[in-house]
């Protein structure tokens, strides 16, 4: 067999990188003109794409052509300015450059000794998150692939701290509006679904603290071991923020671990207008953050903060004969002592480089802008005919539905669902719905760093135009 050198020459590397950069920059600068919803006939395409492993190589240009002209456009355009659906994504360009540096230098950042200065950059970035969230010194954290894995690590810490080996009797509480990653995380951490309580919410989707207190008491009477409450700092369905201070009080009184899921909402701590709504978040035992949402980072950037850093280290600390001696707990941060990974990518670099490059004020300004845009959108959408706001935007997300005289719930649901599709089909903004409080609600979520006032104008204009058609149709159907 012919021996192939896997290394490229300096000239080849530059040429390849130039091609990739040219494609990426072209992609970003044309984002607003690209379809928001690009998935068409995907089954047929995916079937055509199946192939067995290629024995010989293909030129980069051909691969880039397929990627950029065929595969990438077949998607929800999550980084587009008009993306107001689900929880919008980010994709700040400097983070991609950081990944390029991390991947080409390929240093080992799983353990402190192998790249102490690089690991310190990651520790700095975690410290900055700690400061922004108002957590005390002594907090430790870990970067994860996303909010789900952050929440999993939180359940693990709480379980180790409160249950030890007595896992089966432990009970975890969350609201019926919690993200489904809570039940998945519990299961991964050995807490089975029959030990997860889904507490009802009030009319505006906040966990009912009295019902929570009663559920805890009932489980204690039944001989079980309540150990953890997961509350929401911004639900995915409607953006509701649980009464974090009251839940924190209850957890102190009951001696439970209080975890806050801030995957969508925690970065609104950087916004002057929403800090009061989030009051109590800084008292949590642990906090899920998703920089790939509220800090506009590319996907694959989640984070967990744990107020008592020793608890995170207790969950993950380990030694092995083949590893160098670990730095002492208080001295230097060591990623593999605070999370499940050993060998890993270098998520700290994209955070560090991006925050250093822009400065924290840029993020504060962006989050403040998202808040202001959401308030403006909610006020104007509420003025449209047939629209009922189901809750005000507590952060940057609000739910609504359509109604008209004598409409039934089923008709309202059908019309609201159709409105989401009709507005998205117009192609300037994409919005999505959810089922909450027994009905289908439309949602507007402003969180893309690329969304500005023009997109809110498009939203209001396109909703206005679509509402009359949708309501006229469903009214006729109901007669
Ligand atoms: C997105 C989200 C999650 C899950 O985070 P991933 O990064 O998708 O794993 C959890 N909770 C809430 C409220 C979210 O919005």
GROMACS .gro file of C-alpha atoms and ligand atoms in nm:
model
  494
    1UNK     CA    1   0.000   0.000   0.000
    2UNK     CA    2   0.124   0.346  -0.095
    3UNK     CA    3   0.235   0.552   0.206
    4UNK     CA    4   0.036   0.876   0.233
    5UNK     CA    5   0.155   1.175   0.434
    6UNK     CA    6  -0.145   1.317   0.621
    7UNK     CA    7   0.027   1.654   0.667
    8UNK     CA    8  -0.027   1.932   0.411
    9UNK     CA    9   0.231   2.184   0.295
   10UNK     CA   10   0.213   2.542   0.424
   11UNK     CA   11   0.084   2.655   0.086
   12UNK     CA   12  -0.182   2.384   0.077
   13UNK     CA   13  -0.300   2.466   0.428
   14UNK     CA   14  -0.336   2.833   0.340
   15UNK     CA   15  -0.524   2.757   0.022
   16UNK     CA   16  -0.763   2.521   0.199
   17UNK     CA   17  -0.824   2.762   0.486
   18UNK     CA   18  -0.879   3.051   0.243
   19UNK     CA   19  -1.143   2.849   0.060
   20UNK     CA   20  -1.323   2.767   0.384
   21UNK     CA   21  -1.307   3.125   0.513
   22UNK     CA   22  -1.436   3.259   0.181
   23UNK     CA   23  -1.735   3.024   0.195
   24UNK     CA   24  -1.810   3.104   0.561
   25UNK     CA   25  -1.790   3.480   0.515
   26UNK     CA   26  -2.009   3.460   0.206
   27UNK     CA   27  -2.254   3.254   0.411
   28UNK     CA   28  -2.270   3.503   0.697
   29UNK     CA   29  -2.302   3.811   0.477
   30UNK     CA   30  -2.593   3.658   0.285
   31UNK     CA   31  -2.775   3.515   0.589
   32UNK     CA   32  -3.066   3.763   0.583
   33UNK     CA   33  -3.145   3.661   0.224
   34UNK     CA   34  -3.132   3.288   0.286
   35UNK     CA   35  -3.457   3.101   0.359
   36UNK     CA   36  -3.547   3.073   0.726
   37UNK     CA   37  -3.701   2.733   0.681
   38UNK     CA   38  -3.498   2.540   0.426
   39UNK     CA   39  -3.607   2.180   0.485
   40UNK     CA   40  -3.779   2.049   0.171
   41UNK     CA   41  -3.802   1.688   0.057
   42UNK     CA   42  -3.538   1.595   0.315
   43UNK     CA   43  -3.624   1.224   0.322
   44UNK     CA   44  -3.536   1.181  -0.044
   45UNK     CA   45  -3.216   1.382  -0.006
   46UNK     CA   46  -3.102   1.186   0.302
   47UNK     CA   47  -3.168   0.859   0.125
   48UNK     CA   48  -2.962   0.972  -0.174
   49UNK     CA   49  -2.682   1.076   0.061
   50UNK     CA   50  -2.620   0.734   0.211
   51UNK     CA   51  -2.291   0.589   0.092
   52UNK     CA   52  -2.033   0.338   0.205
   53UNK     CA   53  -1.700   0.458   0.335
   54UNK     CA   54  -1.491   0.619   0.061
   55UNK     CA   55  -1.156   0.447  -0.001
   56UNK     CA   56  -1.005   0.743  -0.178
   57UNK     CA   57  -1.026   1.115  -0.111
   58UNK     CA   58  -1.234   1.391  -0.269
   59UNK     CA   59  -1.105   1.744  -0.338
   60UNK     CA   60  -1.205   1.999  -0.074
   61UNK     CA   61  -1.377   2.224  -0.328
   62UNK     CA   62  -1.622   1.952  -0.419
   63UNK     CA   63  -1.699   1.880  -0.054
   64UNK     CA   64  -1.750   2.250   0.018
   65UNK     CA   65  -1.983   2.276  -0.281
   66UNK     CA   66  -2.203   1.997  -0.148
   67UNK     CA   67  -2.201   2.141   0.203
   68UNK     CA   68  -2.276   2.501   0.117
   69UNK     CA   69  -2.510   2.454  -0.177
   70UNK     CA   70  -2.703   2.143  -0.074
   71UNK     CA   71  -2.666   2.032   0.287
   72UNK     CA   72  -2.643   2.354   0.490
   73UNK     CA   73  -2.946   2.521   0.324
   74UNK     CA   74  -3.159   2.216   0.418
   75UNK     CA   75  -3.212   2.339   0.772
   76UNK     CA   76  -3.382   2.579   1.009
   77UNK     CA   77  -3.176   2.893   0.964
   78UNK     CA   78  -3.112   2.931   1.338
   79UNK     CA   79  -2.845   3.207   1.310
   80UNK     CA   80  -3.065   3.423   1.083
   81UNK     CA   81  -3.181   3.766   1.205
   82UNK     CA   82  -3.544   3.666   1.145
   83UNK     CA   83  -3.526   3.353   1.359
   84UNK     CA   84  -3.769   3.413   1.648
   85UNK     CA   85  -3.865   3.045   1.691
   86UNK     CA   86  -3.785   2.802   1.972
   87UNK     CA   87  -3.481   2.952   2.148
   88UNK     CA   88  -3.271   3.123   1.880
   89UNK     CA   89  -2.907   3.030   1.839
   90UNK     CA   90  -2.597   3.240   1.799
   91UNK     CA   91  -2.276   3.176   1.617
   92UNK     CA   92  -2.043   3.466   1.691
   93UNK     CA   93  -1.761   3.459   1.437
   94UNK     CA   94  -1.469   3.498   1.683
   95UNK     CA   95  -1.578   3.175   1.854
   96UNK     CA   96  -1.524   2.989   1.526
   97UNK     CA   97  -1.174   3.136   1.503
   98UNK     CA   98  -1.107   3.023   1.860
   99UNK     CA   99  -1.219   2.672   1.767
  100UNK     CA  100  -0.984   2.680   1.470
  101UNK     CA  101  -0.695   2.774   1.695
  102UNK     CA  102  -0.792   2.514   1.954
  103UNK     CA  103  -0.824   2.241   1.692
  104UNK     CA  104  -0.502   2.320   1.506
  105UNK     CA  105  -0.285   2.359   1.817
  106UNK     CA  106  -0.465   2.061   1.974
  107UNK     CA  107  -0.334   2.101   2.326
  108UNK     CA  108  -0.454   1.874   2.604
  109UNK     CA  109  -0.680   2.079   2.832
  110UNK     CA  110  -0.837   1.789   3.023
  111UNK     CA  111  -0.579   1.821   3.300
  112UNK     CA  112  -0.412   2.132   3.436
  113UNK     CA  113  -0.052   2.006   3.408
  114UNK     CA  114  -0.067   1.946   3.033
  115UNK     CA  115  -0.148   2.308   2.943
  116UNK     CA  116  -0.170   2.518   3.263
  117UNK     CA  117  -0.198   2.859   3.098
  118UNK     CA  118  -0.467   2.747   2.855
  119UNK     CA  119  -0.664   2.584   3.135
  120UNK     CA  120  -0.632   2.912   3.327
  121UNK     CA  121  -0.804   3.092   3.038
  122UNK     CA  122  -1.095   2.851   3.076
  123UNK     CA  123  -1.097   2.906   3.453
  124UNK     CA  124  -1.105   3.282   3.391
  125UNK     CA  125  -1.405   3.248   3.161
  126UNK     CA  126  -1.587   3.043   3.426
  127UNK     CA  127  -1.501   3.308   3.685
  128UNK     CA  128  -1.652   3.576   3.462
  129UNK     CA  129  -1.976   3.376   3.440
  130UNK     CA  130  -1.968   3.346   3.819
  131UNK     CA  131  -1.934   3.723   3.860
  132UNK     CA  132  -2.212   3.798   3.611
  133UNK     CA  133  -2.448   3.561   3.791
  134UNK     CA  134  -2.371   3.704   4.136
  135UNK     CA  135  -2.235   3.373   4.269
  136UNK     CA  136  -1.980   3.383   4.556
  137UNK     CA  137  -1.608   3.315   4.543
  138UNK     CA  138  -1.557   2.943   4.593
  139UNK     CA  139  -1.805   2.862   4.319
  140UNK     CA  140  -1.671   2.615   4.066
  141UNK     CA  141  -1.803   2.538   3.723
  142UNK     CA  142  -1.755   2.332   3.416
  143UNK     CA  143  -1.816   2.389   3.047
  144UNK     CA  144  -2.043   2.128   2.896
  145UNK     CA  145  -2.177   2.057   2.550
  146UNK     CA  146  -2.507   2.221   2.642
  147UNK     CA  147  -2.770   2.292   2.905
  148UNK     CA  148  -2.881   1.932   2.922
  149UNK     CA  149  -2.538   1.806   3.027
  150UNK     CA  150  -2.501   2.093   3.272
  151UNK     CA  151  -2.828   1.991   3.435
  152UNK     CA  152  -2.715   1.628   3.446
  153UNK     CA  153  -2.401   1.728   3.635
  154UNK     CA  154  -2.610   1.933   3.876
  155UNK     CA  155  -2.833   1.637   3.959
  156UNK     CA  156  -2.520   1.430   4.014
  157UNK     CA  157  -2.380   1.684   4.263
  158UNK     CA  158  -2.708   1.705   4.453
  159UNK     CA  159  -2.747   1.329   4.459
  160UNK     CA  160  -2.394   1.272   4.591
  161UNK     CA  161  -2.433   1.544   4.852
  162UNK     CA  162  -2.777   1.446   4.981
  163UNK     CA  163  -2.831   1.079   4.906
  164UNK     CA  164  -2.492   0.910   4.907
  165UNK     CA  165  -2.562   0.550   4.812
  166UNK     CA  166  -2.931   0.570   4.909
  167UNK     CA  167  -3.038   0.670   4.560
  168UNK     CA  168  -3.366   0.489   4.520
  169UNK     CA  169  -3.553   0.686   4.788
  170UNK     CA  170  -3.442   1.026   4.657
  171UNK     CA  171  -3.707   1.254   4.506
  172UNK     CA  172  -3.650   1.546   4.270
  173UNK     CA  173  -3.907   1.825   4.216
  174UNK     CA  174  -3.960   2.046   3.917
  175UNK     CA  175  -4.255   2.221   3.753
  176UNK     CA  176  -4.479   2.093   3.477
  177UNK     CA  177  -4.318   2.360   3.256
  178UNK     CA  178  -3.964   2.226   3.306
  179UNK     CA  179  -3.749   2.139   3.006
  180UNK     CA  180  -3.749   1.767   2.931
  181UNK     CA  181  -3.375   1.758   2.997
  182UNK     CA  182  -3.458   1.757   3.370
  183UNK     CA  183  -3.616   1.414   3.356
  184UNK     CA  184  -3.343   1.290   3.121
  185UNK     CA  185  -3.073   1.427   3.350
  186UNK     CA  186  -3.235   1.266   3.652
  187UNK     CA  187  -3.243   0.932   3.475
  188UNK     CA  188  -2.877   0.960   3.371
  189UNK     CA  189  -2.792   1.033   3.733
  190UNK     CA  190  -2.984   0.728   3.853
  191UNK     CA  191  -3.303   0.906   3.961
  192UNK     CA  192  -3.584   0.722   3.783
  193UNK     CA  193  -3.895   0.897   3.646
  194UNK     CA  194  -4.113   0.766   3.932
  195UNK     CA  195  -3.899   0.980   4.164
  196UNK     CA  196  -3.941   1.301   3.965
  197UNK     CA  197  -4.239   1.518   4.066
  198UNK     CA  198  -4.391   1.754   3.814
  199UNK     CA  199  -4.546   2.034   4.022
  200UNK     CA  200  -4.836   2.234   3.872
  201UNK     CA  201  -4.801   2.600   3.780
  202UNK     CA  202  -5.012   2.912   3.826
  203UNK     CA  203  -5.201   3.072   3.534
  204UNK     CA  204  -4.883   3.241   3.414
  205UNK     CA  205  -4.673   2.924   3.422
  206UNK     CA  206  -4.477   2.981   3.748
  207UNK     CA  207  -4.433   2.686   3.979
  208UNK     CA  208  -4.692   2.689   4.259
  209UNK     CA  209  -4.473   2.706   4.571
  210UNK     CA  210  -4.752   2.584   4.803
  211UNK     CA  211  -4.806   2.276   4.588
  212UNK     CA  212  -4.430   2.219   4.591
  213UNK     CA  213  -4.419   2.241   4.970
  214UNK     CA  214  -4.712   1.999   4.999
  215UNK     CA  215  -4.555   1.747   4.759
  216UNK     CA  216  -4.234   1.749   4.963
  217UNK     CA  217  -4.429   1.690   5.285
  218UNK     CA  218  -4.626   1.406   5.127
  219UNK     CA  219  -4.310   1.231   5.010
  220UNK     CA  220  -4.156   1.266   5.355
  221UNK     CA  221  -4.469   1.112   5.508
  222UNK     CA  222  -4.427   0.826   5.259
  223UNK     CA  223  -4.073   0.759   5.380
  224UNK     CA  224  -3.898   0.902   5.074
  225UNK     CA  225  -3.602   1.143   5.068
  226UNK     CA  226  -3.669   1.476   4.893
  227UNK     CA  227  -3.326   1.606   4.785
  228UNK     CA  228  -3.351   1.852   4.500
  229UNK     CA  229  -3.569   2.120   4.339
  230UNK     CA  230  -3.506   2.234   3.981
  231UNK     CA  231  -3.668   2.570   3.912
  232UNK     CA  232  -3.684   2.766   3.588
  233UNK     CA  233  -3.522   3.098   3.506
  234UNK     CA  234  -3.716   3.124   3.181
  235UNK     CA  235  -3.911   2.823   3.056
  236UNK     CA  236  -3.879   2.712   2.696
  237UNK     CA  237  -4.257   2.714   2.645
  238UNK     CA  238  -4.347   3.062   2.763
  239UNK     CA  239  -4.036   3.224   2.914
  240UNK     CA  240  -4.177   3.215   3.268
  241UNK     CA  241  -3.938   3.271   3.558
  242UNK     CA  242  -4.031   3.079   3.874
  243UNK     CA  243  -4.036   3.272   4.205
  244UNK     CA  244  -3.668   3.190   4.262
  245UNK     CA  245  -3.640   3.367   4.597
  246UNK     CA  246  -3.940   3.183   4.739
  247UNK     CA  247  -3.815   2.849   4.610
  248UNK     CA  248  -3.472   2.926   4.758
  249UNK     CA  249  -3.638   2.995   5.097
  250UNK     CA  250  -3.827   2.668   5.078
  251UNK     CA  251  -3.510   2.478   4.988
  252UNK     CA  252  -3.326   2.631   5.285
  253UNK     CA  253  -3.610   2.537   5.519
  254UNK     CA  254  -3.635   2.184   5.378
  255UNK     CA  255  -3.259   2.142   5.334
  256UNK     CA  256  -3.286   2.062   4.964
  257UNK     CA  257  -3.046   2.133   4.680
  258UNK     CA  258  -3.182   2.420   4.469
  259UNK     CA  259  -3.084   2.405   4.103
  260UNK     CA  260  -3.193   2.678   3.862
  261UNK     CA  261  -3.229   2.601   3.493
  262UNK     CA  262  -3.112   2.923   3.334
  263UNK     CA  263  -3.039   2.770   2.993
  264UNK     CA  264  -3.262   3.024   2.823
  265UNK     CA  265  -3.285   3.303   3.078
  266UNK     CA  266  -2.979   3.330   3.302
  267UNK     CA  267  -2.794   3.581   3.083
  268UNK     CA  268  -3.074   3.830   3.147
  269UNK     CA  269  -2.877   3.890   3.467
  270UNK     CA  270  -2.678   4.120   3.236
  271UNK     CA  271  -2.991   4.329   3.165
  272UNK     CA  272  -3.088   4.611   3.404
  273UNK     CA  273  -3.457   4.563   3.338
  274UNK     CA  274  -3.485   4.192   3.422
  275UNK     CA  275  -3.261   4.154   3.725
  276UNK     CA  276  -3.560   4.200   3.959
  277UNK     CA  277  -3.749   3.914   3.789
  278UNK     CA  278  -3.446   3.688   3.834
  279UNK     CA  279  -3.393   3.784   4.198
  280UNK     CA  280  -3.291   3.476   4.394
  281UNK     CA  281  -3.095   3.319   4.107
  282UNK     CA  282  -2.773   3.414   4.290
  283UNK     CA  283  -2.884   3.203   4.588
  284UNK     CA  284  -2.905   2.878   4.390
  285UNK     CA  285  -2.684   2.583   4.479
  286UNK     CA  286  -2.623   2.534   4.109
  287UNK     CA  287  -2.715   2.704   3.784
  288UNK     CA  288  -2.740   2.580   3.425
  289UNK     CA  289  -2.618   2.831   3.168
  290UNK     CA  290  -2.628   2.798   2.793
  291UNK     CA  291  -2.381   3.039   2.634
  292UNK     CA  292  -2.493   2.899   2.298
  293UNK     CA  293  -2.823   3.074   2.364
  294UNK     CA  294  -2.787   3.391   2.575
  295UNK     CA  295  -2.425   3.461   2.487
  296UNK     CA  296  -2.472   3.392   2.115
  297UNK     CA  297  -2.196   3.132   2.107
  298UNK     CA  298  -2.198   2.845   1.856
  299UNK     CA  299  -2.373   2.525   1.962
  300UNK     CA  300  -2.181   2.301   2.194
  301UNK     CA  301  -2.134   2.565   2.466
  302UNK     CA  302  -2.314   2.498   2.793
  303UNK     CA  303  -2.196   2.565   3.146
  304UNK     CA  304  -2.274   2.472   3.503
  305UNK     CA  305  -2.195   2.678   3.812
  306UNK     CA  306  -2.195   2.511   4.155
  307UNK     CA  307  -2.196   2.744   4.455
  308UNK     CA  308  -2.002   2.504   4.677
  309UNK     CA  309  -1.720   2.413   4.441
  310UNK     CA  310  -1.628   2.119   4.665
  311UNK     CA  311  -1.955   1.950   4.572
  312UNK     CA  312  -1.868   1.958   4.201
  313UNK     CA  313  -1.520   1.829   4.275
  314UNK     CA  314  -1.660   1.557   4.502
  315UNK     CA  315  -1.883   1.436   4.218
  316UNK     CA  316  -1.599   1.415   3.965
  317UNK     CA  317  -1.265   1.414   4.146
  318UNK     CA  318  -1.059   1.102   4.081
  319UNK     CA  319  -0.700   0.985   4.062
  320UNK     CA  320  -0.528   0.732   3.841
  321UNK     CA  321  -0.182   0.580   3.835
  322UNK     CA  322  -0.104   0.714   3.490
  323UNK     CA  323  -0.202   1.076   3.568
  324UNK     CA  324   0.027   1.338   3.722
  325UNK     CA  325  -0.054   1.447   4.078
  326UNK     CA  326  -0.354   1.676   4.079
  327UNK     CA  327  -0.322   2.037   4.189
  328UNK     CA  328  -0.468   2.086   4.535
  329UNK     CA  329  -0.837   2.168   4.536
  330UNK     CA  330  -0.801   2.535   4.613
  331UNK     CA  331  -0.497   2.606   4.398
  332UNK     CA  332  -0.572   2.572   4.029
  333UNK     CA  333  -0.877   2.472   3.833
  334UNK     CA  334  -0.854   2.132   3.670
  335UNK     CA  335  -1.134   2.049   3.421
  336UNK     CA  336  -1.129   1.672   3.460
  337UNK     CA  337  -1.171   1.707   3.838
  338UNK     CA  338  -1.491   1.909   3.784
  339UNK     CA  339  -1.664   1.723   3.503
  340UNK     CA  340  -1.704   1.380   3.348
  341UNK     CA  341  -1.467   1.432   3.052
  342UNK     CA  342  -1.093   1.364   3.045
  343UNK     CA  343  -0.978   1.416   2.686
  344UNK     CA  344  -1.197   1.685   2.538
  345UNK     CA  345  -1.214   1.981   2.304
  346UNK     CA  346  -1.124   2.321   2.440
  347UNK     CA  347  -1.456   2.499   2.501
  348UNK     CA  348  -1.287   2.755   2.726
  349UNK     CA  349  -1.104   2.914   2.435
  350UNK     CA  350  -1.415   3.013   2.241
  351UNK     CA  351  -1.557   3.170   2.556
  352UNK     CA  352  -1.236   3.343   2.659
  353UNK     CA  353  -1.142   3.478   2.317
  354UNK     CA  354  -1.494   3.600   2.243
  355UNK     CA  355  -1.543   3.778   2.577
  356UNK     CA  356  -1.197   3.935   2.561
  357UNK     CA  357  -1.247   4.048   2.203
  358UNK     CA  358  -1.583   4.219   2.256
  359UNK     CA  359  -1.568   4.303   2.628
  360UNK     CA  360  -1.856   4.232   2.867
  361UNK     CA  361  -2.028   4.564   2.790
  362UNK     CA  362  -2.102   4.442   2.437
  363UNK     CA  363  -2.294   4.146   2.582
  364UNK     CA  364  -2.479   4.369   2.829
  365UNK     CA  365  -2.582   4.599   2.545
  366UNK     CA  366  -2.694   4.309   2.326
  367UNK     CA  367  -2.903   4.149   2.602
  368UNK     CA  368  -3.059   4.486   2.687
  369UNK     CA  369  -3.146   4.528   2.320
  370UNK     CA  370  -3.312   4.182   2.305
  371UNK     CA  371  -3.521   4.273   2.607
  372UNK     CA  372  -3.629   4.605   2.455
  373UNK     CA  373  -3.714   4.439   2.122
  374UNK     CA  374  -3.926   4.175   2.298
  375UNK     CA  375  -4.117   4.443   2.493
  376UNK     CA  376  -4.179   4.635   2.171
  377UNK     CA  377  -4.287   4.318   1.989
  378UNK     CA  378  -4.525   4.217   2.271
  379UNK     CA  379  -4.686   4.561   2.288
  380UNK     CA  380  -4.743   4.572   1.914
  381UNK     CA  381  -4.857   4.210   1.879
  382UNK     CA  382  -5.107   4.263   2.162
  383UNK     CA  383  -5.262   4.546   1.957
  384UNK     CA  384  -5.328   4.320   1.658
  385UNK     CA  385  -5.688   4.205   1.607
  386UNK     CA  386  -5.785   3.868   1.763
  387UNK     CA  387  -5.460   3.836   1.959
  388UNK     CA  388  -5.457   3.753   2.331
  389UNK     CA  389  -5.123   3.761   2.514
  390UNK     CA  390  -5.110   3.462   2.752
  391UNK     CA  391  -4.831   3.618   2.957
  392UNK     CA  392  -4.616   3.929   2.930
  393UNK     CA  393  -4.252   3.888   2.829
  394UNK     CA  394  -4.074   3.835   3.160
  395UNK     CA  395  -3.744   3.818   2.971
  396UNK     CA  396  -3.754   3.814   2.588
  397UNK     CA  397  -4.016   3.548   2.509
  398UNK     CA  398  -4.394   3.577   2.514
  399UNK     CA  399  -4.684   3.340   2.434
  400UNK     CA  400  -5.010   3.439   2.265
  401UNK     CA  401  -5.312   3.287   2.095
  402UNK     CA  402  -5.588   3.389   1.854
  403UNK     CA  403  -5.952   3.425   1.951
  404UNK     CA  404  -6.283   3.562   1.819
  405UNK     CA  405  -6.637   3.568   1.954
  406UNK     CA  406  -6.778   3.218   2.019
  407UNK     CA  407  -6.453   3.045   1.921
  408UNK     CA  408  -6.397   2.706   2.083
  409UNK     CA  409  -6.062   2.608   2.231
  410UNK     CA  410  -6.006   2.359   1.948
  411UNK     CA  411  -6.072   2.630   1.689
  412UNK     CA  412  -5.839   2.873   1.862
  413UNK     CA  413  -5.567   2.607   1.876
  414UNK     CA  414  -5.605   2.524   1.507
  415UNK     CA  415  -5.604   2.889   1.402
  416UNK     CA  416  -5.304   2.977   1.618
  417UNK     CA  417  -5.112   2.678   1.485
  418UNK     CA  418  -5.192   2.782   1.131
  419UNK     CA  419  -5.084   3.138   1.203
  420UNK     CA  420  -4.735   3.020   1.302
  421UNK     CA  421  -4.699   2.840   0.970
  422UNK     CA  422  -4.852   3.126   0.768
  423UNK     CA  423  -4.619   3.387   0.918
  424UNK     CA  424  -4.312   3.166   0.878
  425UNK     CA  425  -4.408   3.092   0.516
  426UNK     CA  426  -4.388   3.460   0.433
  427UNK     CA  427  -4.017   3.407   0.482
  428UNK     CA  428  -3.909   3.715   0.676
  429UNK     CA  429  -3.940   3.579   1.032
  430UNK     CA  430  -3.980   3.228   1.169
  431UNK     CA  431  -4.191   3.164   1.479
  432UNK     CA  432  -4.298   2.842   1.651
  433UNK     CA  433  -4.557   2.734   1.907
  434UNK     CA  434  -4.593   2.509   2.208
  435UNK     CA  435  -4.864   2.351   2.419
  436UNK     CA  436  -4.888   2.521   2.758
  437UNK     CA  437  -5.166   2.545   3.014
  438UNK     CA  438  -5.387   2.314   2.809
  439UNK     CA  439  -5.381   2.514   2.488
  440UNK     CA  440  -5.162   2.571   2.185
  441UNK     CA  441  -4.980   2.902   2.214
  442UNK     CA  442  -4.778   3.086   1.956
  443UNK     CA  443  -4.444   3.218   2.080
  444UNK     CA  444  -4.206   3.493   1.990
  445UNK     CA  445  -3.855   3.457   2.132
  446UNK     CA  446  -3.602   3.732   2.065
  447UNK     CA  447  -3.250   3.613   2.135
  448UNK     CA  448  -3.045   3.617   1.816
  449UNK     CA  449  -2.768   3.877   1.826
  450UNK     CA  450  -2.860   3.952   1.464
  451UNK     CA  451  -3.224   4.040   1.540
  452UNK     CA  452  -3.287   4.415   1.543
  453UNK     CA  453  -3.583   4.655   1.507
  454UNK     CA  454  -3.639   4.571   1.138
  455UNK     CA  455  -3.721   4.209   1.220
  456UNK     CA  456  -3.979   4.317   1.478
  457UNK     CA  457  -4.141   4.535   1.211
  458UNK     CA  458  -4.150   4.233   0.979
  459UNK     CA  459  -4.301   4.018   1.254
  460UNK     CA  460  -4.581   4.264   1.326
  461UNK     CA  461  -4.656   4.332   0.957
  462UNK     CA  462  -4.659   3.965   0.863
  463UNK     CA  463  -4.870   3.865   1.163
  464UNK     CA  464  -5.114   4.143   1.085
  465UNK     CA  465  -5.150   4.026   0.726
  466UNK     CA  466  -5.178   3.656   0.815
  467UNK     CA  467  -5.420   3.692   1.108
  468UNK     CA  468  -5.714   3.821   0.907
  469UNK     CA  469  -5.683   3.537   0.654
  470UNK     CA  470  -5.646   3.268   0.919
  471UNK     CA  471  -5.930   3.394   1.136
  472UNK     CA  472  -6.165   3.445   0.839
  473UNK     CA  473  -6.104   3.084   0.733
  474UNK     CA  474  -6.156   2.932   1.077
  475UNK     CA  475  -6.462   3.144   1.144
  476UNK     CA  476  -6.626   3.017   0.826
  477UNK     CA  477  -6.535   2.659   0.918
  478UNK     CA  478  -6.704   2.702   1.257
  479UNK     CA  479  -7.033   2.831   1.113
  480LIG     C1  480  -3.239   2.480   2.566
  480LIG     C2  481  -3.285   2.453   2.704
  480LIG     C3  482  -3.239   2.344   2.775
  480LIG     C4  483  -3.150   2.237   2.715
  480LIG     O1  484  -3.027   2.291   2.678
  480LIG     P1  485  -2.943   2.226   2.558
  480LIG     O2  486  -2.832   2.321   2.542
  480LIG     O3  487  -3.036   2.223   2.439
  480LIG     O4  488  -2.901   2.090   2.599
  480LIG     C5  489  -3.278   2.330   2.906
  480LIG     N1  490  -3.362   2.419   2.963
  480LIG     C6  491  -3.411   2.523   2.897
  480LIG     C7  492  -3.502   2.620   2.966
  480LIG     C8  493  -3.373   2.546   2.765
  480LIG     O5  494  -3.422   2.651   2.698
   0.00000   0.00000   0.00000
